[in-house]
Coordinates of C-alpha atoms and ligand atoms in Angstrom, one line a residue:
M5 CA 108.6 116.2 82.2
Q6 CA 106.7 113.2 83.3
T7 CA 107.6 113.3 87.0
T8 CA 104.5 112.6 88.9
T9 CA 103.6 112.6 92.5
V10 CA 101.0 110.0 93.0
P11 CA 98.0 111.4 94.8
E12 CA 97.2 109.8 98.1
V13 CA 93.6 109.2 97.1
S14 CA 94.7 106.7 94.4
K15 CA 96.0 104.4 97.1
T16 CA 93.8 101.8 98.7
N17 CA 96.0 100.5 101.5
A18 CA 94.7 102.8 104.3
A19 CA 95.7 100.7 107.3
D20 CA 99.4 100.2 107.8
F21 CA 99.6 96.4 108.2
L22 CA 103.4 96.5 108.4
P23 CA 104.4 99.3 110.8
L24 CA 108.1 99.9 110.5
N25 CA 110.2 101.8 113.0
G26 CA 113.1 102.4 110.6
T27 CA 116.1 100.6 109.3
D28 CA 117.6 98.3 111.9
Y29 CA 120.8 97.4 110.0
V30 CA 122.3 96.7 106.6
E31 CA 124.2 93.5 106.2
F32 CA 126.9 93.1 103.6
Y33 CA 128.2 89.7 102.4
V34 CA 131.9 90.3 101.8
G35 CA 135.0 88.3 100.9
N36 CA 136.9 89.5 103.9
A37 CA 134.9 90.9 106.8
K38 CA 137.9 91.8 109.0
Q39 CA 139.3 94.0 106.3
A40 CA 135.9 95.5 105.3
A41 CA 135.2 96.4 108.9
H42 CA 138.6 98.2 109.1
F43 CA 137.8 100.0 105.9
Y44 CA 134.4 101.3 107.0
K45 CA 135.8 102.3 110.4
T46 CA 138.7 104.1 108.9
A47 CA 137.1 105.7 105.9
F48 CA 133.6 106.4 107.2
G49 CA 134.0 106.7 110.9
F50 CA 132.2 103.7 112.3
Q51 CA 132.9 102.2 115.7
S52 CA 133.3 98.6 116.6
L53 CA 130.1 97.2 118.3
A54 CA 129.8 93.4 118.2
Y55 CA 131.3 90.2 116.8
A56 CA 130.1 86.7 116.0
G57 CA 132.1 83.8 114.9
P58 CA 133.3 80.4 116.0
E59 CA 134.2 81.9 119.4
T60 CA 130.5 82.7 119.9
G61 CA 129.2 79.5 118.5
M62 CA 128.7 80.7 114.9
M63 CA 130.7 78.1 113.1
D64 CA 130.2 78.8 109.4
R65 CA 130.8 82.6 109.3
V66 CA 132.2 85.6 111.0
S67 CA 130.2 88.8 111.4
Y68 CA 131.5 92.2 112.5
V69 CA 128.9 94.8 113.6
I70 CA 129.9 98.4 113.3
R71 CA 127.9 101.5 114.2
Q72 CA 127.8 105.2 113.8
N73 CA 125.0 107.1 115.4
K74 CA 121.8 105.3 114.2
L75 CA 123.6 103.6 111.3
T76 CA 124.5 99.9 111.8
F77 CA 126.3 97.8 109.3
V78 CA 126.9 94.0 109.6
L79 CA 129.9 92.7 107.6
T80 CA 129.7 88.9 107.1
T81 CA 132.1 86.5 105.5
P82 CA 131.9 82.7 105.2
L83 CA 134.5 80.5 106.8
K84 CA 134.0 77.6 104.3
T85 CA 133.3 77.4 100.6
N86 CA 130.1 75.4 100.3
N87 CA 127.4 77.6 101.7
A88 CA 124.9 80.3 100.7
I89 CA 127.2 83.2 101.8
A90 CA 130.1 81.9 99.7
D91 CA 127.7 81.4 96.8
H92 CA 126.4 84.9 97.1
I93 CA 129.9 86.4 97.0
Y94 CA 130.9 84.2 94.1
K95 CA 127.9 85.4 92.1
H96 CA 127.7 89.0 93.1
G97 CA 131.0 90.1 94.6
D98 CA 130.7 92.0 97.8
G99 CA 127.2 93.5 98.2
V100 CA 124.2 94.1 100.4
K101 CA 122.4 90.9 101.4
V102 CA 120.0 92.1 104.1
L103 CA 118.0 95.3 104.5
A104 CA 116.8 94.7 108.1
L105 CA 113.8 96.6 109.3
M106 CA 112.9 97.5 112.9
V107 CA 109.5 96.2 113.9
D108 CA 107.5 95.7 117.1
D109 CA 106.3 92.3 116.1
A110 CA 108.4 90.2 113.7
T111 CA 106.0 87.3 113.8
D112 CA 103.1 89.5 112.7
A113 CA 105.3 91.1 110.0
W114 CA 106.1 87.7 108.6
H115 CA 102.4 86.6 108.6
Q116 CA 101.3 89.9 107.1
T117 CA 103.8 89.9 104.2
T118 CA 103.8 86.1 103.4
S119 CA 100.0 86.0 103.4
R120 CA 100.1 88.8 100.8
G121 CA 102.5 86.8 98.5
G122 CA 105.9 87.6 100.0
K123 CA 108.3 84.6 99.7
S124 CA 109.5 83.5 103.1
Y125 CA 113.3 83.7 103.7
L126 CA 113.1 83.1 107.4
E127 CA 110.2 81.9 109.5
P128 CA 109.8 83.7 112.8
N129 CA 112.8 82.6 114.9
T130 CA 113.4 83.5 118.5
L131 CA 117.0 84.0 119.6
S132 CA 117.6 84.2 123.4
D133 CA 120.5 84.8 125.8
E134 CA 120.8 86.3 129.3
N135 CA 119.9 89.7 127.9
G136 CA 116.5 88.7 126.6
Q137 CA 115.3 87.8 123.2
V138 CA 115.3 89.0 119.6
I139 CA 112.7 87.6 117.1
L140 CA 113.8 87.6 113.5
S141 CA 111.8 86.8 110.4
G142 CA 112.3 87.6 106.7
I143 CA 111.1 87.7 103.2
H144 CA 112.9 87.8 99.8
T145 CA 112.9 91.0 97.7
Y146 CA 114.6 91.7 94.3
G147 CA 117.6 89.5 93.3
D148 CA 119.1 87.7 96.2
T149 CA 118.4 90.5 98.6
V150 CA 116.2 90.0 101.6
H151 CA 114.3 92.0 104.2
L152 CA 114.7 90.8 107.7
F153 CA 112.1 92.0 110.3
V154 CA 113.9 92.5 113.7
E155 CA 112.0 92.7 116.9
R156 CA 114.3 93.7 119.7
K157 CA 111.9 95.3 122.3
N158 CA 112.7 92.5 124.8
Y159 CA 116.4 92.6 124.3
S160 CA 119.0 94.7 126.3
G161 CA 122.2 93.2 124.9
I162 CA 124.8 94.8 122.6
F163 CA 123.3 93.6 119.3
M164 CA 121.6 90.2 119.3
P165 CA 122.1 86.7 120.8
G166 CA 125.1 85.0 119.2
F167 CA 127.1 88.2 119.3
R168 CA 129.5 89.5 121.9
A169 CA 130.8 93.0 122.4
W170 CA 133.7 93.9 120.1
K171 CA 136.0 96.1 122.0
S172 CA 138.7 97.7 119.8
A173 CA 141.7 99.9 120.7
Y174 CA 141.1 101.5 117.3
N175 CA 138.1 103.9 117.3
P176 CA 138.2 106.6 114.6
V177 CA 135.9 109.5 115.3
S178 CA 132.5 109.8 113.5
T179 CA 132.2 111.6 110.2
G180 CA 128.8 112.8 111.2
L181 CA 126.9 110.1 109.4
L182 CA 123.5 109.6 111.2
Y183 CA 121.1 107.0 109.7
V184 CA 119.9 105.4 106.4
D185 CA 117.9 107.9 104.4
H186 CA 117.0 105.5 101.6
C187 CA 118.3 102.4 99.9
V188 CA 118.0 102.1 96.1
G189 CA 117.5 98.8 94.2
N190 CA 118.5 98.2 90.6
V191 CA 116.2 95.7 88.9
G192 CA 116.1 94.2 85.4
W193 CA 114.3 95.2 82.2
N194 CA 110.5 95.5 82.7
Q195 CA 110.9 94.6 86.4
M196 CA 110.4 98.0 88.0
N197 CA 106.6 97.8 88.0
P198 CA 106.4 94.2 89.3
W199 CA 108.7 95.3 92.2
V200 CA 106.6 98.4 92.8
K201 CA 103.6 96.1 93.0
F202 CA 105.5 93.9 95.5
Y203 CA 106.2 96.8 97.8
E204 CA 102.6 98.0 97.5
E205 CA 100.9 94.7 98.0
V206 CA 103.2 92.7 100.1
M207 CA 104.6 95.5 102.3
G208 CA 101.9 98.2 102.1
F209 CA 104.3 100.8 100.7
K210 CA 103.2 103.7 98.5
N211 CA 104.8 105.0 95.3
I212 CA 105.5 108.6 96.3
L213 CA 107.5 109.7 93.2
S214 CA 108.1 108.5 89.7
F215 CA 110.8 109.4 87.2
D216 CA 110.6 108.3 83.6
D217 CA 113.4 108.0 81.1
K218 CA 112.7 111.6 79.9
D219 CA 113.6 112.8 83.4
I220 CA 116.6 110.6 83.8
S221 CA 118.4 110.6 80.5
T222 CA 121.6 112.0 79.1
E223 CA 122.7 112.0 75.5
Y224 CA 123.7 108.4 75.9
S225 CA 121.7 106.4 78.4
A226 CA 118.6 106.4 80.5
L227 CA 116.9 104.9 83.4
M228 CA 113.5 104.9 85.1
S229 CA 112.9 105.1 88.8
K230 CA 110.0 104.9 91.3
V231 CA 110.3 105.7 94.9
M232 CA 108.5 103.4 97.4
S233 CA 107.9 104.6 100.9
N234 CA 106.3 103.0 104.0
G235 CA 103.5 104.7 105.8
N236 CA 105.5 106.8 108.2
G237 CA 108.2 107.6 105.6
Y238 CA 111.0 106.1 107.8
V239 CA 111.8 103.5 105.1
K240 CA 112.2 104.6 101.5
F241 CA 113.2 102.2 98.6
P242 CA 113.6 103.8 95.2
I243 CA 113.6 101.1 92.4
N244 CA 115.6 101.7 89.2
E245 CA 115.2 100.0 85.9
P246 CA 117.4 100.6 82.8
A247 CA 115.8 102.3 79.8
E248 CA 116.8 102.3 76.1
G249 CA 119.4 104.9 75.1
K250 CA 122.1 105.2 72.5
K251 CA 124.5 103.4 74.9
K252 CA 124.4 101.2 77.9
S253 CA 122.5 102.4 80.9
Q254 CA 124.4 102.7 84.2
V255 CA 121.8 100.3 85.6
E256 CA 122.7 97.7 83.0
E257 CA 126.4 98.1 83.9
F258 CA 125.4 97.3 87.5
L259 CA 123.3 94.3 86.5
D260 CA 126.2 93.0 84.4
F261 CA 128.7 93.3 87.2
Y262 CA 126.5 92.4 90.1
N263 CA 125.3 89.5 88.0
G264 CA 121.6 90.3 88.7
E265 CA 119.4 92.7 90.7
G266 CA 120.6 94.2 93.9
V267 CA 121.2 97.3 96.1
Q268 CA 122.8 100.1 94.1
H269 CA 123.3 102.7 96.8
V270 CA 122.7 103.4 100.4
A271 CA 122.0 107.0 101.1
I272 CA 123.2 108.2 104.5
A273 CA 122.0 111.4 106.3
T274 CA 124.2 114.0 107.9
L275 CA 123.4 117.3 109.5
D276 CA 126.5 119.0 108.1
I277 CA 127.4 117.7 104.7
V278 CA 130.3 120.0 104.2
A279 CA 132.0 118.9 107.4
S280 CA 131.2 115.2 106.7
V281 CA 132.5 115.3 103.1
I282 CA 135.7 117.1 104.1
D283 CA 136.3 114.5 106.7
L284 CA 135.4 111.6 104.4
Q285 CA 137.7 112.9 101.6
N286 CA 140.5 113.3 104.0
R287 CA 140.1 109.6 104.9
G288 CA 140.3 108.6 101.3
V289 CA 136.7 108.3 100.3
E290 CA 136.3 109.3 96.6
F291 CA 133.3 111.1 95.2
L292 CA 131.9 111.7 91.8
K293 CA 132.6 115.1 90.4
V294 CA 130.3 117.2 88.3
P295 CA 131.8 119.8 86.0
D296 CA 132.6 123.1 87.6
S297 CA 130.1 124.8 85.3
Y298 CA 127.3 123.1 87.3
Y299 CA 127.9 125.7 90.0
D300 CA 127.7 128.7 87.6
T301 CA 124.0 128.3 87.2
V302 CA 122.9 126.1 90.2
L303 CA 121.6 129.0 92.3
E304 CA 119.4 130.3 89.5
R305 CA 117.8 126.8 89.5
V306 CA 117.5 126.2 93.3
G307 CA 117.3 129.8 94.6
K308 CA 118.7 131.0 97.9
I309 CA 120.5 128.5 100.2
E310 CA 122.0 129.0 103.6
E311 CA 125.4 127.6 102.8
D312 CA 128.2 129.3 101.0
L313 CA 128.6 128.1 97.5
A314 CA 132.4 127.9 97.5
P315 CA 132.8 124.9 99.7
L316 CA 130.0 123.1 97.9
R317 CA 131.8 123.8 94.6
D318 CA 135.2 122.7 96.0
L319 CA 133.8 119.4 97.4
G320 CA 131.4 118.7 94.5
I321 CA 128.3 118.7 96.6
L322 CA 125.0 118.9 94.5
I323 CA 122.0 121.0 95.4
D324 CA 118.3 120.5 94.5
R325 CA 115.0 122.0 95.6
D326 CA 111.4 120.8 95.8
E327 CA 108.2 122.4 97.1
E328 CA 109.2 121.8 100.7
G329 CA 112.8 122.9 100.8
Y330 CA 116.2 121.9 99.4
L331 CA 118.7 119.2 99.8
L332 CA 122.5 118.8 99.5
Q333 CA 123.8 115.5 98.2
I334 CA 127.0 113.8 96.9
F335 CA 127.7 110.3 95.6
S336 CA 130.7 108.2 96.2
K337 CA 132.6 106.2 93.6
P338 CA 131.9 102.4 93.8
L339 CA 133.0 101.0 97.2
E340 CA 134.7 98.1 95.6
D341 CA 136.4 97.1 92.4
R342 CA 133.1 96.0 90.7
P343 CA 131.1 99.1 89.6
T344 CA 128.2 98.1 91.8
L345 CA 127.5 99.5 95.3
F346 CA 128.1 103.1 96.2
F347 CA 127.0 105.5 99.0
E348 CA 125.2 108.8 98.8
V349 CA 125.6 111.4 101.6
I350 CA 122.6 113.6 101.9
Q351 CA 121.6 116.6 104.0
R352 CA 117.9 117.5 103.8
K353 CA 116.8 121.0 104.5
G354 CA 113.1 120.5 104.1
A355 CA 113.2 118.7 100.8
K356 CA 111.7 115.2 100.8
S357 CA 112.7 114.4 97.2
F358 CA 115.8 112.7 95.7
G359 CA 117.6 115.3 93.7
K360 CA 115.9 115.1 90.4
G361 CA 117.4 118.4 89.3
N362 CA 120.9 116.8 89.6
F363 CA 120.2 113.7 87.7
K364 CA 121.5 114.9 84.4
A365 CA 124.7 116.4 85.7
L366 CA 125.2 113.4 87.9
F367 CA 124.6 110.8 85.3
E368 CA 126.9 112.5 82.9
A369 CA 129.6 112.2 85.6
L370 CA 128.7 108.6 86.1
E371 CA 129.0 107.9 82.4
R372 CA 132.4 109.4 82.2
E373 CA 133.5 106.9 84.8
Q374 CA 131.6 104.1 83.0
D375 CA 133.2 105.1 79.8
S376 CA 136.6 105.0 81.4
R377 CA 135.9 101.3 82.3
G378 CA 134.9 100.6 78.7
N379 CA 131.3 99.8 79.7
L380 CA 129.4 102.7 78.1
Ligands
FE2_418 FE1 119.7 108.3 96.4

């Protein structure tokens, strides 16, 4: 096995020139934000938070902001045809446009990253209303995806200027989803290392884990992955690249249907994965299933765990262990008709890794789905 944990001493970026306080929000460009907001509220247990549109002076789009604990999604749809949002949806289908990061100084974040080669998406821009000010800036990352830096330390409003509170009579209860654990990007052939370099040089991230095609391969297909983390570990971006196999890699299927590089999955943390997944399944969320035989030997591989195995087996929750503890994880089926974006639900019990021990079983499950679409 070629999995390597890169030693800290091999890294030169000692000072954190881009301090991040976590993920601020994830913004999706979607064909119908009103219905998407309803779906995420109903299926995943988000609450209505804020709204922007023509009524608030945003003439070209509508955005719904929904929140569950520390997890904030923005769902944005264009109101006219000829604009960048409509073009994005035409090219990619519904997908993640913005991975917004919480910073203390968005102006400095922009200078630090653009001076290191980051391509500007948004120069520092101050938005003000009676509740104070939010400063936004941003840079491009893989595909048409962008990172926005959000400085909201001088803002006391509901979300940001331009938005008003969205009060709804429909407030489904939380499914226990807490915050973004990590967001994974799929990039093209030979593009993993250039993007690893981007996160190292432009954003000061470190490569904390690497998986080669021997780690992540099945009989048919393969991929490679490197996990990038910021200094305090609050923001983790694994990067996947397809690898040669007998058949088409799942990353290639994504690239074909997303029409380029983009966010493959958002992993969301919970403190009780069994309760969360029961709730999510009861609301219609569909998850990938590994064969029942996975559970016959899993405890030999991962050792003792606190949970009963039976509910994990019934729900299809996967288990893995590293030096620091174990984790429980499950992957949804794609969230839309294109086989592109999906979610992971993860409960960490000490483990800081990403479920390498599950890759084979998981990717075989993914391939069964891929094969049923005729794309393997
Ligand atoms: Fe993941």
